[in-house]
PDB file of C-alpha atoms in Angstrom:
ATOM      1  CA  MET A 272      56.723  21.678 -19.475  1.00  0.00           C
ATOM      2  CA  VAL A 273      55.001  19.809 -16.544  1.00  0.00           C
ATOM      3  CA  TYR A 274      53.446  21.664 -13.927  1.00  0.00           C
ATOM      4  CA  ALA A 275      52.825  20.627 -10.280  1.00  0.00           C
ATOM      5  CA  TYR A 276      50.829  22.033  -7.301  1.00  0.00           C
ATOM      6  CA  PHE A 277      52.535  20.759  -4.093  1.00  0.00           C
ATOM      7  CA  THR A 278      52.931  21.370  -0.386  1.00  0.00           C
ATOM      8  CA  THR A 279      56.124  22.402   1.261  1.00  0.00           C
ATOM      9  CA  ALA A 280      56.716  22.942   5.155  1.00  0.00           C
ATOM     10  CA  SER A 281      55.331  26.467   4.949  1.00  0.00           C
ATOM     11  CA  ASP A 282      52.881  26.663   2.029  1.00  0.00           C
ATOM     12  CA  ASN A 283      51.308  25.353  -0.996  1.00  0.00           C
ATOM     13  CA  ARG A 284      53.133  26.289  -4.474  1.00  0.00           C
ATOM     14  CA  ILE A 285      52.883  25.789  -8.153  1.00  0.00           C
ATOM     15  CA  ALA A 286      56.118  24.952 -10.151  1.00  0.00           C
ATOM     16  CA  ARG A 287      56.782  24.136 -13.622  1.00  0.00           C
ATOM     17  CA  MET A 288      59.588  21.747 -15.008  1.00  0.00           C
ATOM     18  CA  LEU A 289      61.153  21.175 -18.283  1.00  0.00           C
ATOM     19  CA  TYR A 290      60.621  17.582 -19.659  1.00  0.00           C
ATOM     20  CA  ASP A 291      62.906  16.432 -22.224  1.00  0.00           C
ATOM     21  CA  PRO A 292      62.120  12.845 -23.507  1.00  0.00           C
ATOM     22  CA  LYS A 293      65.349  12.774 -25.323  1.00  0.00           C
ATOM     23  CA  LYS A 294      67.413  12.603 -22.091  1.00  0.00           C
ATOM     24  CA  PRO A 295      68.161   9.289 -20.351  1.00  0.00           C
ATOM     25  CA  THR A 296      65.721   7.982 -17.881  1.00  0.00           C
ATOM     26  CA  GLY A 297      66.072   9.877 -14.465  1.00  0.00           C
ATOM     27  CA  GLU A 298      67.209  13.008 -16.268  1.00  0.00           C
ATOM     28  CA  GLN A 299      64.229  13.834 -18.221  1.00  0.00           C
ATOM     29  CA  LEU A 300      62.631  16.262 -15.762  1.00  0.00           C
ATOM     30  CA  ARG A 301      64.670  19.460 -14.936  1.00  0.00           C
ATOM     31  CA  ALA A 302      64.762  21.005 -11.439  1.00  0.00           C
ATOM     32  CA  PRO A 303      61.253  22.847 -10.445  1.00  0.00           C
ATOM     33  CA  ASP A 304      60.831  26.535 -11.013  1.00  0.00           C
ATOM     34  CA  THR A 305      58.420  27.946  -8.547  1.00  0.00           C
ATOM     35  CA  ILE A 306      55.968  30.291 -10.290  1.00  0.00           C
ATOM     36  CA  PHE A 307      53.579  30.987  -7.575  1.00  0.00           C
ATOM     37  CA  LYS A 308      53.662  30.376  -3.832  1.00  0.00           C
ATOM     38  CA  GLY A 309      52.023  31.574  -0.562  1.00  0.00           C
ATOM     39  CA  ILE A 310      48.763  29.475  -1.042  1.00  0.00           C
ATOM     40  CA  PRO A 311      47.718  28.201   2.518  1.00  0.00           C
ATOM     41  CA  LYS A 312      48.164  24.658   3.171  1.00  0.00           C
ATOM     42  CA  GLY A 313      46.164  22.243   5.518  1.00  0.00           C
ATOM     43  CA  TYR A 314      45.788  18.738   6.702  1.00  0.00           C
ATOM     44  CA  ILE A 315      42.137  18.802   5.049  1.00  0.00           C
ATOM     45  CA  HIS A 316      40.676  20.960   2.269  1.00  0.00           C
ATOM     46  CA  ASN A 317      44.223  21.528   0.977  1.00  0.00           C
ATOM     47  CA  GLY A 318      43.291  22.191  -2.655  1.00  0.00           C
ATOM     48  CA  GLY A 319      45.650  21.545  -5.414  1.00  0.00           C
ATOM     49  CA  ARG A 320      43.685  21.000  -8.648  1.00  0.00           C
ATOM     50  CA  ILE A 321      45.431  22.674 -11.670  1.00  0.00           C
ATOM     51  CA  ALA A 322      44.665  22.526 -15.288  1.00  0.00           C
ATOM     52  CA  PHE A 323      45.013  24.560 -18.491  1.00  0.00           C
ATOM     53  CA  GLY A 324      41.829  26.017 -19.733  1.00  0.00           C
ATOM     54  CA  PRO A 325      40.874  26.341 -23.364  1.00  0.00           C
ATOM     55  CA  ASP A 326      42.184  29.980 -23.269  1.00  0.00           C
ATOM     56  CA  GLY A 327      45.785  28.659 -22.586  1.00  0.00           C
ATOM     57  CA  MET A 328      45.829  30.117 -18.994  1.00  0.00           C
ATOM     58  CA  LEU A 329      46.566  28.003 -15.846  1.00  0.00           C
ATOM     59  CA  TYR A 330      43.599  27.682 -13.517  1.00  0.00           C
ATOM     60  CA  ALA A 331      44.538  26.597  -9.902  1.00  0.00           C
ATOM     61  CA  GLY A 332      41.816  25.630  -7.049  1.00  0.00           C
ATOM     62  CA  THR A 333      43.099  26.369  -3.848  1.00  0.00           C
ATOM     63  CA  GLY A 334      41.725  24.913  -0.653  1.00  0.00           C
ATOM     64  CA  GLU A 335      40.574  26.767   2.365  1.00  0.00           C
ATOM     65  CA  SER A 336      42.636  24.310   4.630  1.00  0.00           C
ATOM     66  CA  GLY A 337      39.461  23.610   6.808  1.00  0.00           C
ATOM     67  CA  GLN A 338      39.123  27.333   7.841  1.00  0.00           C
ATOM     68  CA  ARG A 339      35.885  28.257   6.060  1.00  0.00           C
ATOM     69  CA  GLY A 340      36.300  31.918   6.415  1.00  0.00           C
ATOM     70  CA  LEU A 341      39.483  31.974   4.260  1.00  0.00           C
ATOM     71  CA  ALA A 342      37.148  31.460   1.152  1.00  0.00           C
ATOM     72  CA  GLN A 343      35.416  34.778   1.792  1.00  0.00           C
ATOM     73  CA  ASP A 344      38.626  36.578   3.039  1.00  0.00           C
ATOM     74  CA  LYS A 345      39.896  39.090   0.524  1.00  0.00           C
ATOM     75  CA  LYS A 346      43.394  38.889   2.014  1.00  0.00           C
ATOM     76  CA  SER A 347      43.648  35.049   1.584  1.00  0.00           C
ATOM     77  CA  LEU A 348      44.689  32.749  -1.184  1.00  0.00           C
ATOM     78  CA  GLY A 349      42.845  29.978   0.308  1.00  0.00           C
ATOM     79  CA  GLY A 350      39.445  28.810  -1.068  1.00  0.00           C
ATOM     80  CA  LYS A 351      39.995  30.610  -4.378  1.00  0.00           C
ATOM     81  CA  ILE A 352      40.127  29.950  -8.142  1.00  0.00           C
ATOM     82  CA  LEU A 353      43.155  31.549  -9.584  1.00  0.00           C
ATOM     83  CA  ARG A 354      43.792  32.169 -13.358  1.00  0.00           C
ATOM     84  CA  LEU A 355      47.345  32.589 -14.237  1.00  0.00           C
ATOM     85  CA  THR A 356      49.503  32.866 -17.267  1.00  0.00           C
ATOM     86  CA  PRO A 357      52.007  29.871 -17.598  1.00  0.00           C
ATOM     87  CA  GLU A 358      54.643  31.944 -16.128  1.00  0.00           C
ATOM     88  CA  GLY A 359      52.514  32.629 -12.905  1.00  0.00           C
ATOM     89  CA  ASP A 360      51.569  36.077 -13.561  1.00  0.00           C
ATOM     90  CA  PRO A 361      47.908  37.515 -13.576  1.00  0.00           C
ATOM     91  CA  ALA A 362      45.986  36.468 -16.770  1.00  0.00           C
ATOM     92  CA  PRO A 363      44.750  39.188 -18.888  1.00  0.00           C
ATOM     93  CA  GLY A 364      41.029  39.566 -18.730  1.00  0.00           C
ATOM     94  CA  ASN A 365      40.821  38.805 -15.118  1.00  0.00           C
ATOM     95  CA  PRO A 366      38.049  40.927 -13.317  1.00  0.00           C
ATOM     96  CA  PHE A 367      40.533  43.330 -11.740  1.00  0.00           C
ATOM     97  CA  PRO A 368      43.785  44.741 -13.280  1.00  0.00           C
ATOM     98  CA  ASP A 369      46.763  42.578 -12.237  1.00  0.00           C
ATOM     99  CA  SER A 370      44.197  40.160 -10.423  1.00  0.00           C
ATOM    100  CA  ARG A 371      44.861  36.460 -10.307  1.00  0.00           C
ATOM    101  CA  CYS A 372      41.047  35.757  -9.573  1.00  0.00           C
ATOM    102  CA  THR A 373      38.906  34.351 -12.212  1.00  0.00           C
ATOM    103  CA  PRO A 374      35.140  35.598 -12.961  1.00  0.00           C
ATOM    104  CA  THR A 375      33.887  32.716 -10.917  1.00  0.00           C
ATOM    105  CA  ALA A 376      35.848  33.867  -7.934  1.00  0.00           C
ATOM    106  CA  THR A 377      34.923  37.555  -8.369  1.00  0.00           C
ATOM    107  CA  ALA A 378      32.468  37.578  -5.291  1.00  0.00           C
ATOM    108  CA  MET A 379      35.668  36.617  -3.070  1.00  0.00           C
ATOM    109  CA  CYS A 380      37.876  39.167  -4.479  1.00  0.00           C
ATOM    110  CA  ARG A 381      35.957  42.527  -3.946  1.00  0.00           C
ATOM    111  CA  ALA A 382      38.959  44.660  -2.753  1.00  0.00           C
ATOM    112  CA  SER A 383      40.404  47.360  -4.892  1.00  0.00           C
ATOM    113  CA  PRO A 384      43.023  46.369  -7.354  1.00  0.00           C
ATOM    114  CA  GLY A 385      46.504  46.886  -5.942  1.00  0.00           C
ATOM    115  CA  THR A 386      45.454  47.037  -2.450  1.00  0.00           C
ATOM    116  CA  PRO A 387      48.165  45.734  -0.356  1.00  0.00           C
ATOM    117  CA  ASN A 388      47.312  42.152   1.114  1.00  0.00           C
ATOM    118  CA  ASN A 389      44.590  41.700  -1.441  1.00  0.00           C
ATOM    119  CA  ALA A 390      44.535  38.021  -2.325  1.00  0.00           C
ATOM    120  CA  CYS A 391      43.906  39.013  -5.816  1.00  0.00           C
ATOM    121  CA  SER A 392      46.677  41.249  -6.271  1.00  0.00           C
ATOM    122  CA  PRO A 393      50.161  40.335  -7.687  1.00  0.00           C
ATOM    123  CA  ARG A 394      51.675  41.783  -4.405  1.00  0.00           C
ATOM    124  CA  SER A 395      50.293  38.616  -2.201  1.00  0.00           C
ATOM    125  CA  SER A 396      52.002  35.964  -4.342  1.00  0.00           C
ATOM    126  CA  ALA A 397      55.604  36.295  -3.460  1.00  0.00           C
ATOM    127  CA  ARG A 398      56.309  34.756  -6.998  1.00  0.00           C
ATOM    128  CA  THR A 399      60.051  33.961  -6.946  1.00  0.00           C
ATOM    129  CA  PRO A 400      61.175  32.421 -10.177  1.00  0.00           C
ATOM    130  CA  GLY A 401      63.973  29.972  -9.911  1.00  0.00           C
ATOM    131  CA  THR A 402      63.122  28.888  -6.482  1.00  0.00           C
ATOM    132  CA  SER A 403      61.041  26.149  -5.002  1.00  0.00           C
TER     133      SER A 403
END
């Protein structure tokens, strides 16, 4: 699998693509499967760092798109560190049940778990497998 963090016309997203080195050149990378979307985009502080940690989870650093307040806004995904399963779901052991925030970002994600519009809740991701 190959993972990418990219910007669309409306937001930033994380997608994964199957890589098959046995296929001919130009056909080795399959179509993207969006695993997480709804991250704010911006012309500065756009974020976009992704990496797998030693725990096998996907970490994503999101930018605050030049709006400093987003980093402290519990309703925004901007300016956060997200910890996801490889499928884009909340990783087990995150600070709140069903949360995508890492312990490092706990101070930014103090809303109650499951609260609508909580940036750390699964409801804010608009996760749509099979779309980009």
